[in-house]
Amino acid sequence: MPKSLRLPLFRMNIAAYFPFSLRVELSDMQSFIVETFFLLVKQHPDHRFIIITDEKPTEQFSTYSNTEIIVVKPISKNALLKRIWWNVKLPVVLKKVKADLFISFHNACSSTGSVPQSMLIQDIEETSKTHIKKAQLLLVTNNLMKKELIGKHGVSEKKITIVYPSANRMFEPINEEEKVIIKNKYSEGKEYFLFNSIFSREEDIIDLLKSFSHFKKRQQSNFKLFLTTPTNSFFEKSLVSYKYRNDVKFIDTNDKREQVSITASAYAVVLPFNTNENLIVTLNTMRSGVPVIAVKNSVVNEVAEDAAIYAELATTKDIGEKMIQVYTDESYRFKLIEKGKQVAATYTVEKAVQILWQSILKVLA
């Protein structure tokens, strides 16, 4: 076994900071982080894990004898107070618990801490160059982020580890009767395309509507377009003069099981914008037995490969053409569904835990 992967002979104290409440409904990425971390805790009972959070979690997070919960005051939004928390207060906490390693799940770390640090980056734009340089190991969720860190920030490739997320286990195919119920509830029994991610900019909705218009003009079908994203005044204004506005619907629900059913009932999910959130959205969708329409050279392309259909160019016409292709070629759509299920099954929490543990040993080597 390589030296860097040998199990440490001493009992490690591994501290981890969770930037979100462990008492509320979690997002898919948050659920993945929590599930991965606690499987790590379960697999390594000989080591001590210290959870640093700003609110006492529910009992389900305190069931392991090798965990300790430390509740701290929430990080202030004030820039000065935020620096004080990371650079003064956090090092004190880490020293008190005798941490051998600190893992931050927050796009940030301590600039002054002497403890080896590993930092999960979900958004490079929100991560300071100082923290990128300070952390001994950077965890990212896709290769595009790794390339950006190397190209724009000059980070050594050895310092970066990709931990691909997995689908939320709640997402799975549903039977035809359940699909009929969802369609009758939301789309008058009609088929629909679904956008179930987030818009990185408000103008993105205009491009999505143009793609849908291209599909509608060419096919003259009664298909709908659903968007599971909170509406705002810009979105509402965009629909006022839209020709097919009666076929577009915003569905803002916090009910996770309803989100699962809406996803599994879609004819296809359309993800024409390259955002990091699309990675888990794609895996959730493919696990649900629904094909994904995306663009080349995106995070979707990176994980799905030939299990999704891609527009060569991120243009409204090209996206619309792919919607038409999925609609007119049922055999191809079925192949995408089957390939998608296979791809989603390869991204597991167990695999993520193995990579995370190896990264921990890498930092402490």
mmCIF file of C-alpha atoms in Angstrom:
data_model
loop_
_atom_site.group_PDB
_atom_site.id
_atom_site.type_symbol
_atom_site.label_atom_id
_atom_site.label_comp_id
_atom_site.label_asym_id
_atom_site.label_seq_id
_atom_site.Cartn_x
_atom_site.Cartn_y
_atom_site.Cartn_z
ATOM 1 C CA MET A 1 0.000 0.000 0.000
ATOM 2 C CA PRO A 2 1.395 3.469 -0.912
ATOM 3 C CA LYS A 3 2.652 5.447 2.033
ATOM 4 C CA SER A 4 0.067 8.190 1.493
ATOM 5 C CA LEU A 5 -2.782 5.672 1.868
ATOM 6 C CA ARG A 6 -1.565 3.843 4.956
ATOM 7 C CA LEU A 7 -3.880 4.053 7.920
ATOM 8 C CA PRO A 8 -2.538 6.343 10.645
ATOM 9 C CA LEU A 9 -1.415 4.527 13.766
ATOM 10 C CA PHE A 10 -2.860 7.180 16.089
ATOM 11 C CA ARG A 11 -6.402 8.173 16.970
ATOM 12 C CA MET A 12 -7.168 11.255 14.890
ATOM 13 C CA ASN A 13 -9.305 14.202 15.915
ATOM 14 C CA ILE A 14 -11.025 15.391 12.736
ATOM 15 C CA ALA A 15 -13.017 18.619 13.024
ATOM 16 C CA ALA A 16 -15.528 19.658 10.377
ATOM 17 C CA TYR A 17 -17.508 22.858 9.956
ATOM 18 C CA PHE A 18 -21.037 22.679 8.528
ATOM 19 C CA PRO A 19 -22.243 26.077 7.238
ATOM 20 C CA PHE A 20 -25.905 25.056 7.233
ATOM 21 C CA SER A 21 -28.441 24.026 9.844
ATOM 22 C CA LEU A 22 -28.697 20.321 10.591
ATOM 23 C CA ARG A 23 -32.240 20.787 11.878
ATOM 24 C CA VAL A 24 -34.047 21.742 8.664
ATOM 25 C CA GLU A 25 -34.779 20.262 5.243
ATOM 26 C CA LEU A 26 -31.463 20.087 3.401
ATOM 27 C CA SER A 27 -30.719 20.795 -0.240
ATOM 28 C CA ASP A 28 -29.472 17.892 -2.359
ATOM 29 C CA MET A 29 -25.847 19.047 -2.050
ATOM 30 C CA GLN A 30 -26.197 19.518 1.704
ATOM 31 C CA SER A 31 -27.759 16.064 2.022
ATOM 32 C CA PHE A 32 -24.865 14.588 0.064
ATOM 33 C CA ILE A 33 -22.302 16.305 2.321
ATOM 34 C CA VAL A 34 -24.032 15.117 5.485
ATOM 35 C CA GLU A 35 -24.549 11.551 4.229
ATOM 36 C CA THR A 36 -20.935 11.329 3.078
ATOM 37 C CA PHE A 37 -19.510 12.708 6.323
ATOM 38 C CA PHE A 38 -21.547 10.463 8.594
ATOM 39 C CA LEU A 39 -20.756 7.362 6.575
ATOM 40 C CA LEU A 40 -17.106 8.352 7.038
ATOM 41 C CA VAL A 41 -17.733 8.607 10.790
ATOM 42 C CA LYS A 42 -19.406 5.192 10.813
ATOM 43 C CA GLN A 43 -16.615 3.524 8.848
ATOM 44 C CA HIS A 44 -13.873 4.861 11.144
ATOM 45 C CA PRO A 45 -15.001 4.350 14.758
ATOM 46 C CA ASP A 46 -11.403 4.465 16.003
ATOM 47 C CA HIS A 47 -11.166 8.161 15.219
ATOM 48 C CA ARG A 48 -12.903 11.133 16.828
ATOM 49 C CA PHE A 49 -15.005 13.513 14.722
ATOM 50 C CA ILE A 50 -15.901 16.995 15.951
ATOM 51 C CA ILE A 51 -18.856 18.689 14.252
ATOM 52 C CA ILE A 52 -18.747 22.476 14.424
ATOM 53 C CA THR A 53 -22.100 24.094 13.648
ATOM 54 C CA ASP A 54 -24.107 27.129 14.702
ATOM 55 C CA GLU A 55 -27.193 25.214 15.830
ATOM 56 C CA LYS A 56 -27.538 21.998 17.803
ATOM 57 C CA PRO A 57 -28.501 19.301 15.289
ATOM 58 C CA THR A 58 -31.319 16.810 15.647
ATOM 59 C CA GLU A 59 -30.674 13.593 17.549
ATOM 60 C CA GLN A 60 -30.020 11.601 14.369
ATOM 61 C CA PHE A 61 -26.678 13.413 14.045
ATOM 62 C CA SER A 62 -25.621 12.528 17.602
ATOM 63 C CA THR A 63 -26.015 8.749 17.469
ATOM 64 C CA TYR A 64 -22.344 7.900 16.979
ATOM 65 C CA SER A 65 -20.150 7.518 20.063
ATOM 66 C CA ASN A 66 -17.112 8.879 18.203
ATOM 67 C CA THR A 67 -18.707 12.266 17.439
ATOM 68 C CA GLU A 68 -18.779 15.474 19.408
ATOM 69 C CA ILE A 69 -20.986 18.476 18.640
ATOM 70 C CA ILE A 70 -19.678 21.996 19.218
ATOM 71 C CA VAL A 71 -22.234 24.763 18.769
ATOM 72 C CA VAL A 72 -20.808 28.164 17.900
ATOM 73 C CA LYS A 73 -22.394 31.525 17.163
ATOM 74 C CA PRO A 74 -23.460 31.982 13.512
ATOM 75 C CA ILE A 75 -20.852 33.616 11.292
ATOM 76 C CA SER A 76 -21.653 37.293 10.885
ATOM 77 C CA LYS A 77 -22.216 38.758 7.425
ATOM 78 C CA ASN A 78 -20.049 41.700 8.457
ATOM 79 C CA ALA A 79 -16.682 41.324 6.685
ATOM 80 C CA LEU A 80 -14.591 42.229 9.758
ATOM 81 C CA LEU A 81 -16.519 39.994 12.153
ATOM 82 C CA LYS A 82 -16.370 37.189 9.603
ATOM 83 C CA ARG A 83 -12.549 37.422 9.454
ATOM 84 C CA ILE A 84 -12.406 37.427 13.251
ATOM 85 C CA TRP A 85 -14.453 34.232 13.367
ATOM 86 C CA TRP A 86 -12.276 32.383 10.853
ATOM 87 C CA ASN A 87 -8.898 33.711 11.957
ATOM 88 C CA VAL A 88 -9.301 34.179 15.726
ATOM 89 C CA LYS A 89 -12.231 32.240 17.145
ATOM 90 C CA LEU A 90 -12.036 29.115 14.980
ATOM 91 C CA PRO A 91 -8.318 28.435 15.708
ATOM 92 C CA VAL A 92 -9.155 28.589 19.433
ATOM 93 C CA VAL A 93 -11.866 25.969 18.993
ATOM 94 C CA LEU A 94 -9.564 23.725 16.950
ATOM 95 C CA LYS A 95 -6.830 24.014 19.568
ATOM 96 C CA LYS A 96 -9.276 23.214 22.354
ATOM 97 C CA VAL A 97 -10.444 19.978 20.705
ATOM 98 C CA LYS A 98 -6.852 19.123 19.722
ATOM 99 C CA ALA A 99 -7.807 18.787 16.073
ATOM 100 C CA ASP A 100 -5.369 16.979 13.790
ATOM 101 C CA LEU A 101 -7.301 18.078 10.704
ATOM 102 C CA PHE A 102 -9.990 20.629 9.898
ATOM 103 C CA ILE A 103 -12.465 20.112 7.044
ATOM 104 C CA SER A 104 -14.475 23.129 5.928
ATOM 105 C CA PHE A 105 -17.615 22.598 3.863
ATOM 106 C CA HIS A 106 -17.938 26.335 3.277
ATOM 107 C CA ASN A 107 -15.754 27.768 0.457
ATOM 108 C CA ALA A 108 -13.494 29.136 3.203
ATOM 109 C CA CYS A 109 -10.931 28.208 5.831
ATOM 110 C CA SER A 110 -8.763 29.889 8.468
ATOM 111 C CA SER A 111 -5.911 32.079 7.256
ATOM 112 C CA THR A 112 -4.135 31.825 10.602
ATOM 113 C CA GLY A 113 -4.840 28.260 11.721
ATOM 114 C CA SER A 114 -1.864 25.951 12.259
ATOM 115 C CA VAL A 115 -3.954 22.780 11.857
ATOM 116 C CA PRO A 116 -3.864 21.122 8.392
ATOM 117 C CA GLN A 117 -6.986 22.146 6.485
ATOM 118 C CA SER A 118 -9.095 20.642 3.716
ATOM 119 C CA MET A 119 -11.717 22.866 2.091
ATOM 120 C CA LEU A 120 -14.701 21.980 -0.091
ATOM 121 C CA ILE A 121 -15.179 24.557 -2.849
ATOM 122 C CA GLN A 122 -18.633 24.725 -4.373
ATOM 123 C CA ASP A 123 -18.226 28.235 -5.769
ATOM 124 C CA ILE A 124 -14.781 29.514 -6.707
ATOM 125 C CA GLU A 125 -16.088 33.075 -7.040
ATOM 126 C CA GLU A 126 -17.006 33.052 -3.345
ATOM 127 C CA THR A 127 -13.644 31.650 -2.252
ATOM 128 C CA SER A 128 -10.799 34.030 -1.487
ATOM 129 C CA LYS A 129 -7.377 33.544 -3.063
ATOM 130 C CA THR A 130 -5.878 33.600 0.432
ATOM 131 C CA HIS A 131 -7.955 30.609 1.502
ATOM 132 C CA ILE A 132 -7.236 28.755 -1.731
ATOM 133 C CA LYS A 133 -3.541 29.183 -1.052
ATOM 134 C CA LYS A 134 -3.778 28.387 2.681
ATOM 135 C CA ALA A 135 -5.677 25.092 2.552
ATOM 136 C CA GLN A 136 -3.497 22.012 2.186
ATOM 137 C CA LEU A 137 -6.174 20.255 0.104
ATOM 138 C CA LEU A 138 -9.005 21.584 -2.041
ATOM 139 C CA LEU A 139 -12.050 19.397 -2.632
ATOM 140 C CA VAL A 140 -14.149 20.157 -5.722
ATOM 141 C CA THR A 141 -17.194 18.488 -7.235
ATOM 142 C CA ASN A 142 -16.179 18.426 -10.897
ATOM 143 C CA ASN A 143 -13.213 18.598 -13.258
ATOM 144 C CA LEU A 144 -14.178 21.998 -14.704
ATOM 145 C CA MET A 145 -13.621 23.544 -11.277
ATOM 146 C CA LYS A 146 -10.297 21.734 -10.993
ATOM 147 C CA LYS A 147 -9.175 23.147 -14.343
ATOM 148 C CA GLU A 148 -10.194 26.654 -13.284
ATOM 149 C CA LEU A 149 -8.204 26.412 -10.055
ATOM 150 C CA ILE A 150 -5.141 25.268 -11.983
ATOM 151 C CA GLY A 151 -5.511 27.730 -14.862
ATOM 152 C CA LYS A 152 -6.697 30.892 -13.118
ATOM 153 C CA HIS A 153 -5.235 30.452 -9.650
ATOM 154 C CA GLY A 154 -2.068 28.493 -10.357
ATOM 155 C CA VAL A 155 -2.981 25.726 -7.915
ATOM 156 C CA SER A 156 -0.930 22.547 -8.126
ATOM 157 C CA GLU A 157 -2.919 19.593 -9.457
ATOM 158 C CA LYS A 158 -1.682 17.513 -6.511
ATOM 159 C CA LYS A 159 -3.514 19.852 -4.151
ATOM 160 C CA ILE A 160 -6.943 19.220 -5.714
ATOM 161 C CA THR A 161 -9.224 16.216 -5.281
ATOM 162 C CA ILE A 162 -12.502 15.723 -7.136
ATOM 163 C CA VAL A 163 -15.320 14.284 -5.031
ATOM 164 C CA TYR A 164 -18.242 13.728 -7.372
ATOM 165 C CA PRO A 165 -21.606 13.891 -5.590
ATOM 166 C CA SER A 166 -24.257 11.231 -5.880
ATOM 167 C CA ALA A 167 -27.967 11.379 -6.545
ATOM 168 C CA ASN A 168 -30.372 11.856 -3.680
ATOM 169 C CA ARG A 169 -31.719 8.370 -2.922
ATOM 170 C CA MET A 170 -35.257 9.745 -2.766
ATOM 171 C CA PHE A 171 -35.226 10.178 -6.545
ATOM 172 C CA GLU A 172 -36.360 7.074 -8.408
ATOM 173 C CA PRO A 173 -38.721 6.077 -11.232
ATOM 174 C CA ILE A 174 -42.449 6.063 -10.496
ATOM 175 C CA ASN A 175 -45.209 4.038 -12.140
ATOM 176 C CA GLU A 176 -47.544 5.312 -14.846
ATOM 177 C CA GLU A 177 -50.465 5.767 -12.461
ATOM 178 C CA GLU A 178 -48.410 8.123 -10.291
ATOM 179 C CA LYS A 179 -47.301 10.043 -13.385
ATOM 180 C CA VAL A 180 -50.920 10.489 -14.448
ATOM 181 C CA ILE A 181 -51.787 11.898 -11.021
ATOM 182 C CA ILE A 182 -48.950 14.454 -11.239
ATOM 183 C CA LYS A 183 -49.837 15.460 -14.815
ATOM 184 C CA ASN A 184 -53.512 15.839 -13.953
ATOM 185 C CA LYS A 185 -52.567 17.971 -10.961
ATOM 186 C CA TYR A 186 -50.138 20.312 -12.719
ATOM 187 C CA SER A 187 -50.457 20.078 -16.514
ATOM 188 C CA GLU A 188 -54.039 19.129 -17.339
ATOM 189 C CA GLY A 189 -52.791 15.636 -18.164
ATOM 190 C CA LYS A 190 -50.288 16.912 -20.763
ATOM 191 C CA GLU A 191 -46.613 15.964 -21.118
ATOM 192 C CA TYR A 192 -44.057 18.546 -20.001
ATOM 193 C CA PHE A 193 -40.404 19.509 -20.169
ATOM 194 C CA LEU A 194 -38.869 20.454 -16.849
ATOM 195 C CA PHE A 195 -36.214 22.934 -15.766
ATOM 196 C CA ASN A 196 -35.363 21.933 -12.177
ATOM 197 C CA SER A 197 -32.124 23.801 -11.513
ATOM 198 C CA ILE A 198 -31.377 27.492 -10.890
ATOM 199 C CA PHE A 199 -30.809 30.450 -13.188
ATOM 200 C CA SER A 200 -27.323 31.933 -12.792
ATOM 201 C CA ARG A 201 -28.680 35.193 -14.237
ATOM 202 C CA GLU A 202 -32.229 36.454 -14.732
ATOM 203 C CA GLU A 203 -31.838 36.732 -18.513
ATOM 204 C CA ASP A 204 -31.407 32.943 -18.731
ATOM 205 C CA ILE A 205 -35.150 32.492 -18.546
ATOM 206 C CA ILE A 206 -35.510 34.443 -21.808
ATOM 207 C CA ASP A 207 -33.188 31.989 -23.564
ATOM 208 C CA LEU A 208 -35.072 29.015 -22.138
ATOM 209 C CA LEU A 209 -38.394 30.447 -23.324
ATOM 210 C CA LYS A 210 -36.924 30.988 -26.797
ATOM 211 C CA SER A 211 -35.842 27.343 -26.915
ATOM 212 C CA PHE A 212 -39.332 26.261 -25.904
ATOM 213 C CA SER A 213 -40.792 28.556 -28.585
ATOM 214 C CA HIS A 214 -38.629 26.857 -31.224
ATOM 215 C CA PHE A 215 -39.985 23.497 -30.102
ATOM 216 C CA LYS A 216 -43.615 24.688 -30.071
ATOM 217 C CA LYS A 217 -43.431 26.327 -33.518
ATOM 218 C CA ARG A 218 -41.951 23.240 -35.113
ATOM 219 C CA GLN A 219 -44.129 20.616 -33.419
ATOM 220 C CA GLN A 220 -47.419 22.370 -32.686
ATOM 221 C CA SER A 221 -47.767 20.114 -29.647
ATOM 222 C CA ASN A 222 -49.600 20.635 -26.359
ATOM 223 C CA PHE A 223 -46.416 20.146 -24.312
ATOM 224 C CA LYS A 224 -45.881 22.306 -21.246
ATOM 225 C CA LEU A 225 -42.734 23.762 -19.701
ATOM 226 C CA PHE A 226 -42.389 23.614 -15.913
ATOM 227 C CA LEU A 227 -39.829 25.479 -13.843
ATOM 228 C CA THR A 228 -39.276 24.441 -10.225
ATOM 229 C CA THR A 229 -37.645 27.698 -9.247
ATOM 230 C CA PRO A 230 -39.141 30.569 -7.219
ATOM 231 C CA THR A 231 -40.646 33.220 -9.455
ATOM 232 C CA ASN A 232 -39.855 36.926 -9.215
ATOM 233 C CA SER A 233 -40.984 40.149 -10.884
ATOM 234 C CA PHE A 234 -38.500 39.757 -13.759
ATOM 235 C CA PHE A 235 -39.735 36.242 -14.533
ATOM 236 C CA GLU A 236 -43.378 37.326 -14.348
ATOM 237 C CA LYS A 237 -42.695 40.296 -16.630
ATOM 238 C CA SER A 238 -40.925 38.019 -19.104
ATOM 239 C CA LEU A 239 -44.067 35.915 -19.463
ATOM 240 C CA VAL A 240 -46.541 38.767 -19.965
ATOM 241 C CA SER A 241 -45.954 39.076 -23.704
ATOM 242 C CA TYR A 242 -44.744 35.498 -24.269
ATOM 243 C CA LYS A 243 -46.779 33.727 -26.942
ATOM 244 C CA TYR A 244 -46.878 30.398 -25.136
ATOM 245 C CA ARG A 245 -47.250 31.788 -21.615
ATOM 246 C CA ASN A 246 -50.261 29.546 -20.918
ATOM 247 C CA ASP A 247 -47.998 26.526 -21.425
ATOM 248 C CA VAL A 248 -45.347 27.715 -18.946
ATOM 249 C CA LYS A 249 -45.751 27.151 -15.229
ATOM 250 C CA PHE A 250 -43.658 27.909 -12.160
ATOM 251 C CA ILE A 251 -43.903 25.276 -9.426
ATOM 252 C CA ASP A 252 -42.420 26.473 -6.157
ATOM 253 C CA THR A 253 -42.677 23.636 -3.645
ATOM 254 C CA ASN A 254 -40.549 22.754 -0.646
ATOM 255 C CA ASP A 255 -42.096 19.292 -0.456
ATOM 256 C CA LYS A 256 -39.220 16.990 -1.395
ATOM 257 C CA ARG A 257 -41.427 14.062 -2.305
ATOM 258 C CA GLU A 258 -43.478 16.283 -4.571
ATOM 259 C CA GLN A 259 -40.256 17.438 -6.260
ATOM 260 C CA VAL A 260 -39.314 13.780 -6.741
ATOM 261 C CA SER A 261 -42.661 12.992 -8.361
ATOM 262 C CA ILE A 262 -42.572 16.068 -10.611
ATOM 263 C CA THR A 263 -39.079 15.128 -11.808
ATOM 264 C CA ALA A 264 -39.956 11.473 -12.414
ATOM 265 C CA SER A 265 -43.088 12.476 -14.390
ATOM 266 C CA ALA A 266 -41.274 14.815 -16.795
ATOM 267 C CA TYR A 267 -40.821 13.884 -20.445
ATOM 268 C CA ALA A 268 -37.299 15.317 -20.295
ATOM 269 C CA VAL A 269 -35.322 17.738 -18.143
ATOM 270 C CA VAL A 270 -33.753 20.731 -19.912
ATOM 271 C CA LEU A 271 -30.488 22.104 -18.452
ATOM 272 C CA PRO A 272 -29.141 24.556 -21.050
ATOM 273 C CA PHE A 273 -26.921 26.532 -18.657
ATOM 274 C CA ASN A 274 -23.606 25.362 -17.210
ATOM 275 C CA THR A 275 -23.930 25.642 -13.432
ATOM 276 C CA ASN A 276 -22.434 23.472 -10.680
ATOM 277 C CA GLU A 277 -25.924 22.779 -9.328
ATOM 278 C CA ASN A 278 -26.710 20.906 -12.552
ATOM 279 C CA LEU A 279 -24.453 18.033 -11.512
ATOM 280 C CA ILE A 280 -26.680 16.657 -8.757
ATOM 281 C CA VAL A 281 -29.801 17.715 -10.674
ATOM 282 C CA THR A 282 -28.615 15.557 -13.570
ATOM 283 C CA LEU A 283 -27.899 12.529 -11.389
ATOM 284 C CA ASN A 284 -31.269 12.909 -9.651
ATOM 285 C CA THR A 285 -33.000 13.134 -13.016
ATOM 286 C CA MET A 286 -31.249 10.127 -14.541
ATOM 287 C CA ARG A 287 -31.887 8.076 -11.398
ATOM 288 C CA SER A 288 -35.573 8.986 -11.852
ATOM 289 C CA GLY A 289 -35.615 7.496 -15.340
ATOM 290 C CA VAL A 290 -35.881 10.804 -17.193
ATOM 291 C CA PRO A 291 -33.588 11.937 -20.055
ATOM 292 C CA VAL A 292 -31.493 15.108 -19.782
ATOM 293 C CA ILE A 293 -30.979 17.778 -22.454
ATOM 294 C CA ALA A 294 -27.836 19.850 -21.886
ATOM 295 C CA VAL A 295 -24.916 21.531 -23.670
ATOM 296 C CA LYS A 296 -21.493 20.195 -24.565
ATOM 297 C CA ASN A 297 -18.459 20.920 -22.392
ATOM 298 C CA SER A 298 -20.639 21.356 -19.312
ATOM 299 C CA VAL A 299 -20.652 19.636 -15.912
ATOM 300 C CA VAL A 300 -23.539 17.544 -17.229
ATOM 301 C CA ASN A 301 -21.390 16.410 -20.171
ATOM 302 C CA GLU A 302 -18.597 15.562 -17.726
ATOM 303 C CA VAL A 303 -20.623 13.106 -15.640
ATOM 304 C CA ALA A 304 -23.300 11.894 -18.059
ATOM 305 C CA GLU A 305 -21.203 11.468 -21.224
ATOM 306 C CA ASP A 306 -23.415 9.716 -23.828
ATOM 307 C CA ALA A 307 -26.269 9.194 -21.336
ATOM 308 C CA ALA A 308 -27.602 12.691 -22.106
ATOM 309 C CA ILE A 309 -28.287 14.614 -25.301
ATOM 310 C CA TYR A 310 -26.270 17.769 -25.951
ATOM 311 C CA ALA A 311 -26.607 20.873 -28.039
ATOM 312 C CA GLU A 312 -23.349 21.525 -29.887
ATOM 313 C CA LEU A 313 -23.730 25.223 -29.169
ATOM 314 C CA ALA A 314 -25.508 26.851 -26.257
ATOM 315 C CA THR A 315 -28.007 28.585 -28.546
ATOM 316 C CA THR A 316 -31.754 28.700 -28.115
ATOM 317 C CA LYS A 317 -32.303 27.062 -31.507
ATOM 318 C CA ASP A 318 -29.941 24.155 -30.790
ATOM 319 C CA ILE A 319 -31.577 23.476 -27.425
ATOM 320 C CA GLY A 320 -34.987 23.594 -29.099
ATOM 321 C CA GLU A 321 -33.811 21.119 -31.731
ATOM 322 C CA LYS A 322 -32.727 18.665 -29.027
ATOM 323 C CA MET A 323 -36.149 18.983 -27.393
ATOM 324 C CA ILE A 324 -37.651 18.086 -30.771
ATOM 325 C CA GLN A 325 -35.306 15.109 -31.162
ATOM 326 C CA VAL A 326 -36.262 13.660 -27.782
ATOM 327 C CA TYR A 327 -39.947 14.217 -28.627
ATOM 328 C CA THR A 328 -39.871 12.637 -32.094
ATOM 329 C CA ASP A 329 -37.495 9.722 -31.461
ATOM 330 C CA GLU A 330 -38.953 7.579 -28.689
ATOM 331 C CA SER A 331 -36.412 4.810 -29.234
ATOM 332 C CA TYR A 332 -33.539 7.243 -28.660
ATOM 333 C CA ARG A 333 -35.304 8.669 -25.608
ATOM 334 C CA PHE A 334 -35.617 5.173 -24.133
ATOM 335 C CA LYS A 335 -31.900 4.529 -24.704
ATOM 336 C CA LEU A 336 -31.047 7.768 -22.884
ATOM 337 C CA ILE A 337 -33.229 6.724 -19.963
ATOM 338 C CA GLU A 338 -31.534 3.334 -19.604
ATOM 339 C CA LYS A 339 -28.017 4.758 -19.986
ATOM 340 C CA GLY A 340 -28.871 7.478 -17.495
ATOM 341 C CA LYS A 341 -29.890 4.984 -14.831
ATOM 342 C CA GLN A 342 -26.591 3.144 -15.313
ATOM 343 C CA VAL A 343 -24.548 6.355 -15.030
ATOM 344 C CA ALA A 344 -26.381 7.561 -11.920
ATOM 345 C CA ALA A 345 -25.712 4.207 -10.253
ATOM 346 C CA THR A 346 -21.937 4.664 -10.638
ATOM 347 C CA TYR A 347 -21.865 7.846 -8.525
ATOM 348 C CA THR A 348 -22.335 6.668 -4.948
ATOM 349 C CA VAL A 349 -21.831 7.999 -1.445
ATOM 350 C CA GLU A 350 -19.622 4.995 -0.724
ATOM 351 C CA LYS A 351 -17.256 6.005 -3.522
ATOM 352 C CA ALA A 352 -17.243 9.610 -2.307
ATOM 353 C CA VAL A 353 -16.371 8.474 1.234
ATOM 354 C CA GLN A 354 -13.450 6.432 -0.048
ATOM 355 C CA ILE A 355 -12.085 9.431 -1.944
ATOM 356 C CA LEU A 356 -12.626 11.739 1.042
ATOM 357 C CA TRP A 357 -10.788 9.370 3.391
ATOM 358 C CA GLN A 358 -7.874 9.047 0.986
ATOM 359 C CA SER A 359 -7.705 12.850 0.817
ATOM 360 C CA ILE A 360 -7.568 13.028 4.611
ATOM 361 C CA LEU A 361 -4.641 10.633 4.674
ATOM 362 C CA LYS A 362 -3.039 12.640 1.873
ATOM 363 C CA VAL A 363 -3.148 15.823 3.958
ATOM 364 C CA LEU A 364 -1.686 14.105 7.006
ATOM 365 C CA ALA A 365 0.987 12.128 5.116
#
